[in-house]
Amino acid sequence: MEPLPAVRAVRAAFELLVPQTCAGCLAPGTPCCARCRETLRCPRRLDSANVTASPRTPVATYALAEYRGVPRRLVLAYKDGGRRDLARVLGAEVARACLALRVPQSGPLWLVPAPSRACAARARGGQHMLRVARAAARDLAVLGWHMGVAPPLRLASGARDAVGLDRRQRVVNLSGRLRVERRKLPPPGSAVVLVDDVITTGATAATCVQALLRHDEYHPVVLAVTATGYASGTLLRVVDPASASP
């Protein structure tokens, strides 16, 4: 069960008044200790993610970690536990993974956050993946990358919480409810990274990518913080940010 909004507010205020603890292991003094951060530093390509731009066109899909153990605790603490201090941590690891992906680009790279339901976003103090995308973009910009964050996707009322739904149910749940705000779209032809917190069936990511491509031509990849099925994916080489170039 998700904490009530008032509980989240108290937790957020508490974090400002007392020393921080690691959301992964409760070590004192930091939102996420070095050992727990290491669990997010082995990006893999999900070989069977089933994210497609069309029935015959798969979209490269990646995740930083399996949705279990420490990574799962970090995601849940950030998303539903009021730990907004983790946005910078998760954003930094998303940025690091973007370096490993070596996404081809002739212009700015655009990060597009997967949307949450409006009621969930209100409880979380805003769209939680938008905060992560902005943190990642800031880190990449420091390294000289030409970056943009575009939040054109939103969920209309009527969408259910997707927890526990299978792929078909998730597709039905999103059907007619995923809206695109054209004025917020990246420029046509851009390289786009759809950023999400968890990939399970791949239906949500596929629906988001397809919604973008119905409006303009893009070069999309999907990057999630965590995923089920991660263990069977292809491990990528982690790039040292200090030596990376755009």
PDB file of C-alpha atoms in Angstrom:
ATOM      1  CA  MET A   1       0.000   0.000   0.000  1.00  0.00           C
ATOM      2  CA  GLU A   2       1.305   3.452  -0.916  1.00  0.00           C
ATOM      3  CA  PRO A   3       1.916   5.943   1.925  1.00  0.00           C
ATOM      4  CA  LEU A   4      -0.680   8.708   2.206  1.00  0.00           C
ATOM      5  CA  PRO A   5       0.313  12.142   0.805  1.00  0.00           C
ATOM      6  CA  ALA A   6       0.503  13.556   4.341  1.00  0.00           C
ATOM      7  CA  VAL A   7       2.895  10.771   5.332  1.00  0.00           C
ATOM      8  CA  ARG A   8       5.080  11.511   2.304  1.00  0.00           C
ATOM      9  CA  ALA A   9       5.151  15.199   3.230  1.00  0.00           C
ATOM     10  CA  VAL A  10       6.218  14.375   6.785  1.00  0.00           C
ATOM     11  CA  ARG A  11       8.946  12.063   5.498  1.00  0.00           C
ATOM     12  CA  ALA A  12      10.211  14.718   3.080  1.00  0.00           C
ATOM     13  CA  ALA A  13      10.348  17.295   5.900  1.00  0.00           C
ATOM     14  CA  PHE A  14      12.034  14.769   8.177  1.00  0.00           C
ATOM     15  CA  GLU A  15      14.773  14.184   5.589  1.00  0.00           C
ATOM     16  CA  LEU A  16      15.533  17.904   5.651  1.00  0.00           C
ATOM     17  CA  LEU A  17      15.851  18.005   9.426  1.00  0.00           C
ATOM     18  CA  VAL A  18      17.852  14.853  10.172  1.00  0.00           C
ATOM     19  CA  PRO A  19      20.915  13.246   8.593  1.00  0.00           C
ATOM     20  CA  GLN A  20      20.109  11.368   5.407  1.00  0.00           C
ATOM     21  CA  THR A  21      20.190   7.605   5.232  1.00  0.00           C
ATOM     22  CA  CYS A  22      20.839   5.414   2.221  1.00  0.00           C
ATOM     23  CA  ALA A  23      17.522   4.301   0.745  1.00  0.00           C
ATOM     24  CA  GLY A  24      19.093   1.009  -0.265  1.00  0.00           C
ATOM     25  CA  CYS A  25      20.732  -0.156   2.974  1.00  0.00           C
ATOM     26  CA  LEU A  26      20.052   2.561   5.610  1.00  0.00           C
ATOM     27  CA  ALA A  27      23.719   3.539   5.897  1.00  0.00           C
ATOM     28  CA  PRO A  28      23.892   7.064   7.380  1.00  0.00           C
ATOM     29  CA  GLY A  29      24.985  10.256   5.708  1.00  0.00           C
ATOM     30  CA  THR A  30      23.902   9.880   2.077  1.00  0.00           C
ATOM     31  CA  PRO A  31      20.747   9.318  -0.005  1.00  0.00           C
ATOM     32  CA  CYS A  32      22.468   6.337  -1.641  1.00  0.00           C
ATOM     33  CA  CYS A  33      25.804   4.897  -0.555  1.00  0.00           C
ATOM     34  CA  ALA A  34      28.576   3.943  -2.964  1.00  0.00           C
ATOM     35  CA  ARG A  35      27.902   0.225  -2.605  1.00  0.00           C
ATOM     36  CA  CYS A  36      24.212   0.612  -3.436  1.00  0.00           C
ATOM     37  CA  ARG A  37      24.979   2.921  -6.370  1.00  0.00           C
ATOM     38  CA  GLU A  38      27.173   0.196  -7.834  1.00  0.00           C
ATOM     39  CA  THR A  39      24.065  -1.946  -8.285  1.00  0.00           C
ATOM     40  CA  LEU A  40      22.848   0.587 -10.878  1.00  0.00           C
ATOM     41  CA  ARG A  41      26.083   0.632 -12.875  1.00  0.00           C
ATOM     42  CA  CYS A  42      25.746  -2.452 -15.061  1.00  0.00           C
ATOM     43  CA  PRO A  43      23.393  -1.418 -17.888  1.00  0.00           C
ATOM     44  CA  ARG A  44      22.130  -4.260 -20.048  1.00  0.00           C
ATOM     45  CA  ARG A  45      20.297  -4.395 -23.333  1.00  0.00           C
ATOM     46  CA  LEU A  46      17.059  -6.279 -22.698  1.00  0.00           C
ATOM     47  CA  ASP A  47      17.122  -8.936 -25.388  1.00  0.00           C
ATOM     48  CA  SER A  48      13.468  -9.900 -24.944  1.00  0.00           C
ATOM     49  CA  ALA A  49      11.887  -6.626 -23.826  1.00  0.00           C
ATOM     50  CA  ASN A  50       9.289  -6.745 -26.615  1.00  0.00           C
ATOM     51  CA  VAL A  51       9.268  -2.960 -27.024  1.00  0.00           C
ATOM     52  CA  THR A  52       8.378  -2.187 -30.616  1.00  0.00           C
ATOM     53  CA  ALA A  53       7.808   0.899 -32.751  1.00  0.00           C
ATOM     54  CA  SER A  54       5.618  -1.234 -35.029  1.00  0.00           C
ATOM     55  CA  PRO A  55       4.853  -4.976 -35.187  1.00  0.00           C
ATOM     56  CA  ARG A  56       8.133  -5.635 -37.051  1.00  0.00           C
ATOM     57  CA  THR A  57      10.362  -2.891 -35.651  1.00  0.00           C
ATOM     58  CA  PRO A  58      11.936  -3.530 -32.235  1.00  0.00           C
ATOM     59  CA  VAL A  59      13.238  -0.611 -30.207  1.00  0.00           C
ATOM     60  CA  ALA A  60      16.548  -0.992 -28.364  1.00  0.00           C
ATOM     61  CA  THR A  61      15.667  -1.205 -24.678  1.00  0.00           C
ATOM     62  CA  TYR A  62      18.049  -0.996 -21.726  1.00  0.00           C
ATOM     63  CA  ALA A  63      17.932  -1.152 -17.938  1.00  0.00           C
ATOM     64  CA  LEU A  64      20.425  -0.317 -15.221  1.00  0.00           C
ATOM     65  CA  ALA A  65      19.472  -3.161 -12.884  1.00  0.00           C
ATOM     66  CA  GLU A  66      17.080  -5.990 -12.079  1.00  0.00           C
ATOM     67  CA  TYR A  67      13.898  -4.919 -10.303  1.00  0.00           C
ATOM     68  CA  ARG A  68      14.796  -6.653  -7.056  1.00  0.00           C
ATOM     69  CA  GLY A  69      16.901  -6.117  -3.961  1.00  0.00           C
ATOM     70  CA  VAL A  70      18.630  -2.751  -3.585  1.00  0.00           C
ATOM     71  CA  PRO A  71      17.562  -1.292  -6.975  1.00  0.00           C
ATOM     72  CA  ARG A  72      13.930  -2.109  -6.236  1.00  0.00           C
ATOM     73  CA  ARG A  73      14.194  -0.476  -2.803  1.00  0.00           C
ATOM     74  CA  LEU A  74      15.728   2.639  -4.357  1.00  0.00           C
ATOM     75  CA  VAL A  75      12.973   2.929  -6.969  1.00  0.00           C
ATOM     76  CA  LEU A  76      10.182   2.410  -4.436  1.00  0.00           C
ATOM     77  CA  ALA A  77      11.745   4.822  -1.943  1.00  0.00           C
ATOM     78  CA  TYR A  78      11.963   7.484  -4.635  1.00  0.00           C
ATOM     79  CA  LYS A  79       8.609   6.851  -6.249  1.00  0.00           C
ATOM     80  CA  ASP A  80       6.366   6.096  -3.293  1.00  0.00           C
ATOM     81  CA  GLY A  81       8.438   6.722  -0.178  1.00  0.00           C
ATOM     82  CA  GLY A  82       8.904  10.486  -0.422  1.00  0.00           C
ATOM     83  CA  ARG A  83      12.658  10.263  -1.094  1.00  0.00           C
ATOM     84  CA  ARG A  84      12.913  13.036  -3.678  1.00  0.00           C
ATOM     85  CA  ASP A  85      16.595  13.379  -2.814  1.00  0.00           C
ATOM     86  CA  LEU A  86      17.105  10.260  -4.950  1.00  0.00           C
ATOM     87  CA  ALA A  87      16.215  12.123  -8.165  1.00  0.00           C
ATOM     88  CA  ARG A  88      19.795  13.364  -8.489  1.00  0.00           C
ATOM     89  CA  VAL A  89      21.197   9.901  -7.749  1.00  0.00           C
ATOM     90  CA  LEU A  90      19.001   8.149 -10.306  1.00  0.00           C
ATOM     91  CA  GLY A  91      19.542  10.962 -12.798  1.00  0.00           C
ATOM     92  CA  ALA A  92      23.310  10.610 -12.489  1.00  0.00           C
ATOM     93  CA  GLU A  93      23.108   6.880 -13.198  1.00  0.00           C
ATOM     94  CA  VAL A  94      20.766   7.435 -16.156  1.00  0.00           C
ATOM     95  CA  ALA A  95      23.300   9.944 -17.522  1.00  0.00           C
ATOM     96  CA  ARG A  96      26.104   7.440 -17.029  1.00  0.00           C
ATOM     97  CA  ALA A  97      24.131   4.808 -18.937  1.00  0.00           C
ATOM     98  CA  CYS A  98      23.493   7.238 -21.811  1.00  0.00           C
ATOM     99  CA  LEU A  99      27.264   7.464 -22.210  1.00  0.00           C
ATOM    100  CA  ALA A 100      27.454   3.673 -22.415  1.00  0.00           C
ATOM    101  CA  LEU A 101      24.668   3.564 -25.027  1.00  0.00           C
ATOM    102  CA  ARG A 102      26.533   5.904 -27.377  1.00  0.00           C
ATOM    103  CA  VAL A 103      23.216   7.020 -28.843  1.00  0.00           C
ATOM    104  CA  PRO A 104      23.850   8.329 -32.377  1.00  0.00           C
ATOM    105  CA  GLN A 105      22.921  11.976 -32.702  1.00  0.00           C
ATOM    106  CA  SER A 106      23.404  14.775 -35.192  1.00  0.00           C
ATOM    107  CA  GLY A 107      21.728  17.320 -32.916  1.00  0.00           C
ATOM    108  CA  PRO A 108      20.675  17.541 -29.273  1.00  0.00           C
ATOM    109  CA  LEU A 109      19.776  14.338 -27.444  1.00  0.00           C
ATOM    110  CA  TRP A 110      16.294  14.530 -25.976  1.00  0.00           C
ATOM    111  CA  LEU A 111      15.212  12.737 -22.810  1.00  0.00           C
ATOM    112  CA  VAL A 112      11.483  12.017 -22.699  1.00  0.00           C
ATOM    113  CA  PRO A 113      10.098  10.857 -19.326  1.00  0.00           C
ATOM    114  CA  ALA A 114       7.401   8.209 -19.205  1.00  0.00           C
ATOM    115  CA  PRO A 115       4.317   9.775 -17.587  1.00  0.00           C
ATOM    116  CA  SER A 116       2.542   8.859 -14.362  1.00  0.00           C
ATOM    117  CA  ARG A 117      -1.159   9.125 -13.683  1.00  0.00           C
ATOM    118  CA  ALA A 118      -2.163  12.619 -12.564  1.00  0.00           C
ATOM    119  CA  CYS A 119      -3.270  11.432  -9.112  1.00  0.00           C
ATOM    120  CA  ALA A 120       0.044   9.622  -8.577  1.00  0.00           C
ATOM    121  CA  ALA A 121       1.999  12.659  -9.750  1.00  0.00           C
ATOM    122  CA  ARG A 122       0.152  14.902  -7.297  1.00  0.00           C
ATOM    123  CA  ALA A 123       0.992  12.540  -4.446  1.00  0.00           C
ATOM    124  CA  ARG A 124       4.654  12.492  -5.523  1.00  0.00           C
ATOM    125  CA  GLY A 125       5.006  16.242  -5.854  1.00  0.00           C
ATOM    126  CA  GLY A 126       5.134  16.147  -9.644  1.00  0.00           C
ATOM    127  CA  GLN A 127       6.075  13.758 -12.431  1.00  0.00           C
ATOM    128  CA  HIS A 128       8.832  11.713 -10.806  1.00  0.00           C
ATOM    129  CA  MET A 129      10.580  10.624 -14.027  1.00  0.00           C
ATOM    130  CA  LEU A 130      10.650  14.221 -15.247  1.00  0.00           C
ATOM    131  CA  ARG A 131      12.806  15.098 -12.223  1.00  0.00           C
ATOM    132  CA  VAL A 132      15.136  12.198 -13.035  1.00  0.00           C
ATOM    133  CA  ALA A 133      15.368  13.210 -16.701  1.00  0.00           C
ATOM    134  CA  ARG A 134      16.216  16.792 -15.782  1.00  0.00           C
ATOM    135  CA  ALA A 135      18.911  15.648 -13.358  1.00  0.00           C
ATOM    136  CA  ALA A 136      20.401  13.373 -16.038  1.00  0.00           C
ATOM    137  CA  ALA A 137      20.334  16.155 -18.630  1.00  0.00           C
ATOM    138  CA  ARG A 138      22.183  18.513 -16.275  1.00  0.00           C
ATOM    139  CA  ASP A 139      24.931  15.940 -15.728  1.00  0.00           C
ATOM    140  CA  LEU A 140      25.284  15.247 -19.459  1.00  0.00           C
ATOM    141  CA  ALA A 141      25.347  18.960 -20.265  1.00  0.00           C
ATOM    142  CA  VAL A 142      28.280  19.394 -17.873  1.00  0.00           C
ATOM    143  CA  LEU A 143      30.145  16.833 -20.002  1.00  0.00           C
ATOM    144  CA  GLY A 144      29.460  18.872 -23.132  1.00  0.00           C
ATOM    145  CA  TRP A 145      26.466  16.995 -24.510  1.00  0.00           C
ATOM    146  CA  HIS A 146      23.782  19.014 -26.289  1.00  0.00           C
ATOM    147  CA  MET A 147      20.742  18.052 -24.267  1.00  0.00           C
ATOM    148  CA  GLY A 148      17.052  18.657 -23.999  1.00  0.00           C
ATOM    149  CA  VAL A 149      14.221  17.341 -21.835  1.00  0.00           C
ATOM    150  CA  ALA A 150      10.808  17.066 -23.458  1.00  0.00           C
ATOM    151  CA  PRO A 151       7.702  15.996 -21.485  1.00  0.00           C
ATOM    152  CA  PRO A 152       5.029  15.679 -24.195  1.00  0.00           C
ATOM    153  CA  LEU A 153       3.374  12.520 -22.844  1.00  0.00           C
ATOM    154  CA  ARG A 154       0.578  12.534 -20.314  1.00  0.00           C
ATOM    155  CA  LEU A 155      -2.001  10.069 -19.089  1.00  0.00           C
ATOM    156  CA  ALA A 156      -5.634  11.103 -19.238  1.00  0.00           C
ATOM    157  CA  SER A 157      -8.038  10.257 -16.437  1.00  0.00           C
ATOM    158  CA  GLY A 158      -9.306   6.704 -16.342  1.00  0.00           C
ATOM    159  CA  ALA A 159      -5.944   4.942 -16.491  1.00  0.00           C
ATOM    160  CA  ARG A 160      -5.505   2.391 -13.708  1.00  0.00           C
ATOM    161  CA  ASP A 161      -2.428   1.631 -11.677  1.00  0.00           C
ATOM    162  CA  ALA A 162      -0.572  -0.876 -13.868  1.00  0.00           C
ATOM    163  CA  VAL A 163       0.805  -2.958 -10.991  1.00  0.00           C
ATOM    164  CA  GLY A 164      -0.335  -6.559 -11.445  1.00  0.00           C
ATOM    165  CA  LEU A 165      -1.600  -6.107 -15.015  1.00  0.00           C
ATOM    166  CA  ASP A 166      -0.323  -8.351 -17.803  1.00  0.00           C
ATOM    167  CA  ARG A 167       0.806  -6.997 -21.173  1.00  0.00           C
ATOM    168  CA  ARG A 168      -2.617  -7.166 -22.821  1.00  0.00           C
ATOM    169  CA  GLN A 169      -4.274  -5.489 -19.833  1.00  0.00           C
ATOM    170  CA  ARG A 170      -1.657  -2.728 -19.844  1.00  0.00           C
ATOM    171  CA  VAL A 171      -2.258  -2.037 -23.521  1.00  0.00           C
ATOM    172  CA  VAL A 172      -6.017  -1.846 -22.908  1.00  0.00           C
ATOM    173  CA  ASN A 173      -5.430   0.356 -19.852  1.00  0.00           C
ATOM    174  CA  LEU A 174      -3.467   2.883 -21.925  1.00  0.00           C
ATOM    175  CA  SER A 175      -5.631   2.702 -25.047  1.00  0.00           C
ATOM    176  CA  GLY A 176      -7.002   6.159 -25.780  1.00  0.00           C
ATOM    177  CA  ARG A 177      -5.560   7.543 -22.548  1.00  0.00           C
ATOM    178  CA  LEU A 178      -1.979   8.367 -23.536  1.00  0.00           C
ATOM    179  CA  ARG A 179      -2.004  11.914 -24.895  1.00  0.00           C
ATOM    180  CA  VAL A 180       0.729  13.835 -26.715  1.00  0.00           C
ATOM    181  CA  GLU A 181       1.110  17.598 -26.326  1.00  0.00           C
ATOM    182  CA  ARG A 182       2.548  18.630 -29.683  1.00  0.00           C
ATOM    183  CA  ARG A 183       4.027  21.885 -28.418  1.00  0.00           C
ATOM    184  CA  LYS A 184       6.249  19.883 -26.026  1.00  0.00           C
ATOM    185  CA  LEU A 185       7.569  17.389 -28.595  1.00  0.00           C
ATOM    186  CA  PRO A 186      11.290  17.271 -29.452  1.00  0.00           C
ATOM    187  CA  PRO A 187      12.209  18.579 -32.924  1.00  0.00           C
ATOM    188  CA  PRO A 188      11.474  16.071 -35.730  1.00  0.00           C
ATOM    189  CA  GLY A 189      14.324  13.681 -36.467  1.00  0.00           C
ATOM    190  CA  SER A 190      15.802  13.914 -32.968  1.00  0.00           C
ATOM    191  CA  ALA A 191      17.488  11.102 -31.072  1.00  0.00           C
ATOM    192  CA  VAL A 192      15.137  10.353 -28.174  1.00  0.00           C
ATOM    193  CA  VAL A 193      15.661   8.350 -24.992  1.00  0.00           C
ATOM    194  CA  LEU A 194      12.423   7.388 -23.265  1.00  0.00           C
ATOM    195  CA  VAL A 195      13.230   7.244 -19.535  1.00  0.00           C
ATOM    196  CA  ASP A 196      11.182   5.054 -17.193  1.00  0.00           C
ATOM    197  CA  ASP A 197      11.561   3.591 -13.705  1.00  0.00           C
ATOM    198  CA  VAL A 198      10.543  -0.046 -14.273  1.00  0.00           C
ATOM    199  CA  ILE A 199      10.049  -2.203 -17.370  1.00  0.00           C
ATOM    200  CA  THR A 200       7.948  -5.296 -16.805  1.00  0.00           C
ATOM    201  CA  THR A 201       6.009  -6.389 -19.907  1.00  0.00           C
ATOM    202  CA  GLY A 202       7.298  -3.562 -22.126  1.00  0.00           C
ATOM    203  CA  ALA A 203       3.757  -2.517 -23.031  1.00  0.00           C
ATOM    204  CA  THR A 204       3.949   0.944 -21.464  1.00  0.00           C
ATOM    205  CA  ALA A 205       7.284   1.771 -23.090  1.00  0.00           C
ATOM    206  CA  ALA A 206       6.052   0.503 -26.471  1.00  0.00           C
ATOM    207  CA  THR A 207       2.878   2.574 -26.218  1.00  0.00           C
ATOM    208  CA  CYS A 208       4.889   5.698 -25.365  1.00  0.00           C
ATOM    209  CA  VAL A 209       7.305   5.190 -28.266  1.00  0.00           C
ATOM    210  CA  GLN A 210       4.492   4.527 -30.715  1.00  0.00           C
ATOM    211  CA  ALA A 211       2.653   7.655 -29.559  1.00  0.00           C
ATOM    212  CA  LEU A 212       5.760   9.756 -30.246  1.00  0.00           C
ATOM    213  CA  LEU A 213       6.296   8.223 -33.675  1.00  0.00           C
ATOM    214  CA  ARG A 214       2.706   8.880 -34.726  1.00  0.00           C
ATOM    215  CA  HIS A 215       3.469  12.594 -34.514  1.00  0.00           C
ATOM    216  CA  ASP A 216       6.982  12.866 -35.953  1.00  0.00           C
ATOM    217  CA  GLU A 217      10.009  10.893 -37.082  1.00  0.00           C
ATOM    218  CA  TYR A 218      12.374  10.113 -34.203  1.00  0.00           C
ATOM    219  CA  HIS A 219      15.259   7.767 -33.423  1.00  0.00           C
ATOM    220  CA  PRO A 220      14.122   6.255 -30.122  1.00  0.00           C
ATOM    221  CA  VAL A 221      15.689   4.024 -27.506  1.00  0.00           C
ATOM    222  CA  VAL A 222      14.247   3.118 -24.116  1.00  0.00           C
ATOM    223  CA  LEU A 223      16.207   3.311 -20.872  1.00  0.00           C
ATOM    224  CA  ALA A 224      14.747   2.154 -17.555  1.00  0.00           C
ATOM    225  CA  VAL A 225      16.259   2.296 -14.106  1.00  0.00           C
ATOM    226  CA  THR A 226      15.139  -1.284 -13.456  1.00  0.00           C
ATOM    227  CA  ALA A 227      13.514  -4.156 -15.314  1.00  0.00           C
ATOM    228  CA  THR A 228      12.276  -7.686 -14.909  1.00  0.00           C
ATOM    229  CA  GLY A 229      14.118 -10.020 -17.265  1.00  0.00           C
ATOM    230  CA  TYR A 230      17.283  -7.973 -16.827  1.00  0.00           C
ATOM    231  CA  ALA A 231      19.459 -10.980 -16.006  1.00  0.00           C
ATOM    232  CA  SER A 232      19.092 -12.411 -19.523  1.00  0.00           C
ATOM    233  CA  GLY A 233      20.128  -9.165 -21.215  1.00  0.00           C
ATOM    234  CA  THR A 234      23.426  -8.260 -22.851  1.00  0.00           C
ATOM    235  CA  LEU A 235      25.803  -6.434 -20.503  1.00  0.00           C
ATOM    236  CA  LEU A 236      27.153  -3.094 -21.758  1.00  0.00           C
ATOM    237  CA  ARG A 237      30.499  -1.580 -20.976  1.00  0.00           C
ATOM    238  CA  VAL A 238      30.222   1.151 -18.368  1.00  0.00           C
ATOM    239  CA  VAL A 239      31.906   4.355 -19.550  1.00  0.00           C
ATOM    240  CA  ASP A 240      33.943   6.533 -17.228  1.00  0.00           C
ATOM    241  CA  PRO A 241      32.195   9.933 -17.418  1.00  0.00           C
ATOM    242  CA  ALA A 242      35.519  11.738 -17.012  1.00  0.00           C
ATOM    243  CA  SER A 243      36.763  10.309 -20.328  1.00  0.00           C
ATOM    244  CA  ALA A 244      33.476  10.433 -22.253  1.00  0.00           C
ATOM    245  CA  SER A 245      32.799  12.870 -25.079  1.00  0.00           C
ATOM    246  CA  PRO A 246      29.527  13.674 -26.867  1.00  0.00           C
TER     247      PRO A 246
END
